[in-house]
XYZ file of C-alpha atoms in Angstrom:
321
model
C 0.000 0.000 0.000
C 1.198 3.721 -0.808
C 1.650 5.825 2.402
C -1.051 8.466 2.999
C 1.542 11.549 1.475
C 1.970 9.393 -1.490
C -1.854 9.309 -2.197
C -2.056 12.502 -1.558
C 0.586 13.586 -4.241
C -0.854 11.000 -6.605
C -4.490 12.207 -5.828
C -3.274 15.602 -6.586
C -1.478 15.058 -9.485
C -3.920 13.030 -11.128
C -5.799 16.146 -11.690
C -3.736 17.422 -14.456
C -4.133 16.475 -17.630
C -0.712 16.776 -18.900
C 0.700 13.645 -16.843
C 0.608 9.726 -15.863
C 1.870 8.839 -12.681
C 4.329 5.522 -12.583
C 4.377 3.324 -10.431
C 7.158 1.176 -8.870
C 6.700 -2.514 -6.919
C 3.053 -2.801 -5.264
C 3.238 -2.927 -1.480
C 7.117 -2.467 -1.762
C 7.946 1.075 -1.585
C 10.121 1.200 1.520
C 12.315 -0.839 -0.334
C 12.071 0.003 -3.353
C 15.884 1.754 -3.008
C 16.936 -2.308 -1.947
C 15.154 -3.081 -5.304
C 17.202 -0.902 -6.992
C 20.107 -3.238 -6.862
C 18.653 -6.055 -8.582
C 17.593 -3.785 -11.377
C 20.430 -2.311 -11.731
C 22.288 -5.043 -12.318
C 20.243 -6.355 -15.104
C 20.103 -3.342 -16.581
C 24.229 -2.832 -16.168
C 24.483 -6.704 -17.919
C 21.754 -6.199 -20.987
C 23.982 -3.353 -21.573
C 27.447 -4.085 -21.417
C 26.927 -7.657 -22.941
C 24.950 -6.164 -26.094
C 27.674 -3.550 -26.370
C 30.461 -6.381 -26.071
C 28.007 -8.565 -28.724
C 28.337 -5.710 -31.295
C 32.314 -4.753 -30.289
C 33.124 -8.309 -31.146
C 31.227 -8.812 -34.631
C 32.528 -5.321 -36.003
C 35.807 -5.646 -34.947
C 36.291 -9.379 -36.020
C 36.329 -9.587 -39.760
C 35.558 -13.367 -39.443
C 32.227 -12.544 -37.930
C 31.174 -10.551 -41.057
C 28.664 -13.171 -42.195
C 24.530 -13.077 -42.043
C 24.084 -14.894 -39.031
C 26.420 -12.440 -37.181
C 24.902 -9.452 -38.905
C 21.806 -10.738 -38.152
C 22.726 -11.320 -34.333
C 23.901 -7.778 -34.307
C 20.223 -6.737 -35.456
C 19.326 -8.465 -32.146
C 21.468 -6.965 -29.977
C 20.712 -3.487 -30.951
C 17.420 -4.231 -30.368
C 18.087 -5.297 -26.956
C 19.847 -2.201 -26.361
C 16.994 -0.042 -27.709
C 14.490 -2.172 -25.244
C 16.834 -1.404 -22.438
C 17.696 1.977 -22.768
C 13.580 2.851 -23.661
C 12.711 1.443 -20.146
C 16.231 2.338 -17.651
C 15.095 6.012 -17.249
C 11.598 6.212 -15.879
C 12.833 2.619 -13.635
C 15.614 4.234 -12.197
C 14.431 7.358 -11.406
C 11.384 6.252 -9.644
C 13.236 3.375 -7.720
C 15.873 5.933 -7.037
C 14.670 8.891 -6.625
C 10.904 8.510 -5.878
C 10.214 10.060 -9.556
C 6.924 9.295 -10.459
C 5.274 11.517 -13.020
C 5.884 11.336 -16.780
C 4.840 13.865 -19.671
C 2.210 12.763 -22.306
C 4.529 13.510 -24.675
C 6.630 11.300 -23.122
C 4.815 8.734 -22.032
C 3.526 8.650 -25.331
C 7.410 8.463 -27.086
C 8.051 5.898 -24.442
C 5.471 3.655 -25.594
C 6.501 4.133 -29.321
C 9.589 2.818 -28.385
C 9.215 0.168 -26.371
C 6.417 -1.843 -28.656
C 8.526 -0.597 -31.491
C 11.548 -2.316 -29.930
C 9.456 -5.266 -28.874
C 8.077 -5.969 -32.554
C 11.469 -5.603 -34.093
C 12.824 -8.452 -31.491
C 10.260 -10.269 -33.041
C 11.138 -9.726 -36.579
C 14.804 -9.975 -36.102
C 14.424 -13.436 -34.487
C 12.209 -14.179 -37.792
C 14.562 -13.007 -39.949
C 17.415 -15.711 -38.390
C 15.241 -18.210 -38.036
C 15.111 -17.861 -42.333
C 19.158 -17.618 -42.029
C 19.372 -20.664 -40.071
C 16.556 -22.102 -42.533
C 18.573 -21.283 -45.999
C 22.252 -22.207 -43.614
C 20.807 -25.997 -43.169
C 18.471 -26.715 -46.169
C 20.004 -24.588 -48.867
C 23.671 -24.515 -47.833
C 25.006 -24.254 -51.696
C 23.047 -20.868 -52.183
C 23.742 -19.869 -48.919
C 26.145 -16.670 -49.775
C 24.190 -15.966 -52.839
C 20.548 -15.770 -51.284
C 22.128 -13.804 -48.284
C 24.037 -11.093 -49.925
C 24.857 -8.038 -47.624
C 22.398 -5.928 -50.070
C 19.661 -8.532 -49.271
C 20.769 -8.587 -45.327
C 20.473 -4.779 -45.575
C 17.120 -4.680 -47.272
C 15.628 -7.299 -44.579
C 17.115 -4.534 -41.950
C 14.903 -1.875 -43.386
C 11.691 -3.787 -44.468
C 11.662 -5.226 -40.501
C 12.123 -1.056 -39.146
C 9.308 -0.068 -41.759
C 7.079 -2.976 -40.462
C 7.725 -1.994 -36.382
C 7.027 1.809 -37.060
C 4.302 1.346 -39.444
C 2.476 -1.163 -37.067
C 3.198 0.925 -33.738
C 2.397 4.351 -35.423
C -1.832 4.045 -35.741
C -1.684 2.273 -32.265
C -0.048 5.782 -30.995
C -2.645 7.882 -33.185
C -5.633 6.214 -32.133
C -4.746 6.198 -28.725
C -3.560 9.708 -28.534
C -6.861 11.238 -29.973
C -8.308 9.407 -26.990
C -9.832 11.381 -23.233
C -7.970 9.988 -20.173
C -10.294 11.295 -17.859
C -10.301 8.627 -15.729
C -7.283 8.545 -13.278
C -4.001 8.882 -14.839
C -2.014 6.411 -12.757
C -0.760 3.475 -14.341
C 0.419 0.484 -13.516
C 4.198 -0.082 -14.100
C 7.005 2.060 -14.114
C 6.781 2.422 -17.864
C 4.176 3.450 -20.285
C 2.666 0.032 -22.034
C -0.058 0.559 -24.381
C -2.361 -2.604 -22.437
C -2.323 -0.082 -19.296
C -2.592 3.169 -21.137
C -6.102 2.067 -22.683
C -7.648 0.849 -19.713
C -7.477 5.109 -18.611
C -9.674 5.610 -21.679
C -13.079 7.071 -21.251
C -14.250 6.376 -24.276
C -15.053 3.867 -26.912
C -12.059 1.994 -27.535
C -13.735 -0.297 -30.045
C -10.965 0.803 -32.852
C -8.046 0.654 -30.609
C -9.106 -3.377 -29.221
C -9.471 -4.501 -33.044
C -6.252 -2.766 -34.282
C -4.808 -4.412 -31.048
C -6.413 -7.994 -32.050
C -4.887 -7.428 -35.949
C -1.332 -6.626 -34.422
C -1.727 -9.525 -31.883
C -2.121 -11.566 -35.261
C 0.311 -10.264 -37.658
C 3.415 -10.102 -35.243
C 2.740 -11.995 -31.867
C 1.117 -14.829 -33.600
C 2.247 -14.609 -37.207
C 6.039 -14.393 -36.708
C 5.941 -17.440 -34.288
C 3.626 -19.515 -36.525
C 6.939 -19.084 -39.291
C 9.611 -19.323 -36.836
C 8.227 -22.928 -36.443
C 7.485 -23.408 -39.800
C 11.130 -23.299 -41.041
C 11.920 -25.294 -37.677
C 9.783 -28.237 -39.333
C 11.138 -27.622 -42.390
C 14.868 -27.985 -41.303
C 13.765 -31.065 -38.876
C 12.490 -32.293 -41.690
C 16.398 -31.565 -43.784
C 17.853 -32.720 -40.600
C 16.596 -35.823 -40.293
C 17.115 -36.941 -44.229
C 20.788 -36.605 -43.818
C 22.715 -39.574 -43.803
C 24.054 -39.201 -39.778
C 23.658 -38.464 -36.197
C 26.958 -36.745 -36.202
C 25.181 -34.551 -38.891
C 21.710 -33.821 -37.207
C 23.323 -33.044 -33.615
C 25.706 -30.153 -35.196
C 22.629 -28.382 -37.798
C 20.559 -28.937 -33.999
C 23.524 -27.319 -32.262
C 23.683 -24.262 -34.567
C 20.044 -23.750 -33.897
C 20.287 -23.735 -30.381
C 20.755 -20.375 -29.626
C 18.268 -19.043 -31.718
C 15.581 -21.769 -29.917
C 16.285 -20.366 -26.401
C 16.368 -17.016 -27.747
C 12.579 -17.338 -29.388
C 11.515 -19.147 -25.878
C 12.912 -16.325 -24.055
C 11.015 -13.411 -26.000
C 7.700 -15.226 -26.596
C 7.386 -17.230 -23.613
C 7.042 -13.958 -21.404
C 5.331 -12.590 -24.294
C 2.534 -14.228 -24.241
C 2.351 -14.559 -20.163
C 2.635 -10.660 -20.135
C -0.684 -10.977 -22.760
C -2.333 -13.314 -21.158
C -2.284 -11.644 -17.730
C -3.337 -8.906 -19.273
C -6.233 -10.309 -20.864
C -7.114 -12.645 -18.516
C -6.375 -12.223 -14.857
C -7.840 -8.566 -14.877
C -8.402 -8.516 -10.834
C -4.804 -10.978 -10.139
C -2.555 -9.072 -7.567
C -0.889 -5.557 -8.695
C 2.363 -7.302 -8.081
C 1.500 -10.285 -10.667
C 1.087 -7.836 -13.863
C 4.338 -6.121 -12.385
C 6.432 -9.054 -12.434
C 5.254 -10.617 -15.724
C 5.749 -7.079 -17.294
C 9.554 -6.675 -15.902
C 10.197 -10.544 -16.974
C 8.970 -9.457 -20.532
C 10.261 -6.499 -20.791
C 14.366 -7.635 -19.219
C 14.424 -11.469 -19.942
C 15.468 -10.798 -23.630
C 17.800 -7.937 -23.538
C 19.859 -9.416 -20.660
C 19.463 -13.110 -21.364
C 20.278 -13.039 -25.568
C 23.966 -11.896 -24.759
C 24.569 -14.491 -22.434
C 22.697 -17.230 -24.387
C 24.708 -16.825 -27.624
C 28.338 -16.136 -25.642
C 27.724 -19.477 -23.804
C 26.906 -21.409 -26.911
C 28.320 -19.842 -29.935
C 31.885 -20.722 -30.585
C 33.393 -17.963 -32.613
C 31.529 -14.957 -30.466
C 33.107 -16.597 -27.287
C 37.069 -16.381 -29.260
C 36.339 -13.298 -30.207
C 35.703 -11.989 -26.514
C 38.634 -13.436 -25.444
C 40.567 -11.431 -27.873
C 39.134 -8.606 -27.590
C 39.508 -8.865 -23.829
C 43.398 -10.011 -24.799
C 43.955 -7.035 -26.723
C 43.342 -4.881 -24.529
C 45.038 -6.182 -21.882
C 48.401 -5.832 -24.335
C 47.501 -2.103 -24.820
């Protein structure tokens, strides 16, 4: 429960029209300077092992190949999703900060579903490298040229901004004139809408179309070309063979589990456990939003061969300088 002076500031505040009020860990905010820690330190990994993820492929000429370039995709990505979400966190488990602009609330949320559908794309995109890697391996260099690479970079940031952009406009031209507090410490648009005072007919069945065309659609594929390199997989002539095309699709697997699996809880809770404990859609929203960007780094270090050498000698250069 808030203490009586916080109520009063957000009962206060709620009055003007020109902010939301965040909100940090239900029933925690003694401690929420003791939370702090924890966050911080997810926040301090996502960001130095995405920054270590990109030193290593630009700096190693070796690493200048599509699944590489593709990985870096992902781990700006990550970056983007952790960088969107650190401020507003910080300051309010910090610093007690707890009122945001419209304008940016509003630029908030444009970033962070914009960031969240491009994780999604980018981890469609590989899962067609991986796809043309096992099944087409011939016309592997001359399907994924660094023109086409750079083309599927652009088509998947035209796809996240033109699907987030109406979602922003509809909601925008919207009355909050309910209360303005929301629910995390970070502007989602599933908690923005339920501050609506108006029909939100348009806004639920844009919602439902997105829901279809990225959260469902982009899985749907990711397993289709699974099934169709199982399928490759098991028509070569060895086990040796199957266990190394499964090995180099390993990383990819846990990172698609790790964005979609909190995906869809975050969704689900959302949807369907309206009146669960405060603390419930907080958690499932942090594990959504910081499972990726810290996890990804540490998934494809542990089991990708050439990004773990080229740590080391980046680390070992250094060390000579």
């Amino acid at each position: 429960m808030l203490h009586p002076s916080s109520m009063s500031e957000v009962t206060n505040t709620t009055h003007d029209p020109f902010y939301f009020i965040l909100t940090g860990i239900p029933g925690f905010e003694a401690i929420h300077l003791w939370i702090s820690i924890p966050f911080f330190c997810l926040y301090t990994i996502s960001i130095m092992g995405n920054t270590t993820i990109l030193t290593v492929i630009r700096t190693e000429p070796s690493l200048h190949q599509p699944m590489y370039l593709f990985l870096s995709m992902l781990a700006l990505t990550d970056l983007g999703l952790t960088l969107t979400t650190l401020p507003t966190v910080m300051q309010l488990l910090w610093f007690n900060i707890r009122e945001i602009s419209f304008e940016a609330c509003f630029a908030q949320f444009f970033f962070l579903h914009g960031f969240s559908f491009m994780e999604s794309s980018v981890l469609l995109a590989m899962s067609f490298d991986r796809y043309v890697a096992i099944c087409r391996p011939l016309h592997y260099a001359s399907i994924l040229t660094s023109e086409v690479i750079g083309r599927i970079g652009l088509a998947i940031i035209c796809r996240c901004v033109l699907a987030v952009l109406p979602s922003l406009f509809l909601l925008k031209r919207l009355p909050f004139c309910h209360s303005h507090l929301l629910s995390h410490s970070y502007c989602l648009h599933q908690d923005m809408i339920h501050l609506v005072c108006a029909d939100i007919r348009v806004n639920s069945w844009y919602g439902f179309a997105l829901v279809l065309l990225i959260i469902v659609l982009d899985p749907l594929l990711i397993v289709l070309s699974y099934a169709l390199i199982l399928k490759s997989i098991f028509n070569t002539a060895t086990w040796a063979d199957r266990l190394r095309a499964l090995n180099n699709c390993l990383s990819h697997i846990l990172a698609v589990l790790v964005l979609y699996v909190p995906m869809v809880g975050v969704s689900m809770t959302h949807r369907f456990a309206k009146h669960a404990s405060p603390l419930v859609h907080v958690l499932m929203a942090n594990i959504y939003l910081l499972a990726p960007p810290v996890m990804n780094p540490i998934i494809y270090s542990a089991k990708t061969k050439q990004i773990r050498q080229g740590i080391t000698h980046l680390l070992f250069q250094r060390k000579v300088h």
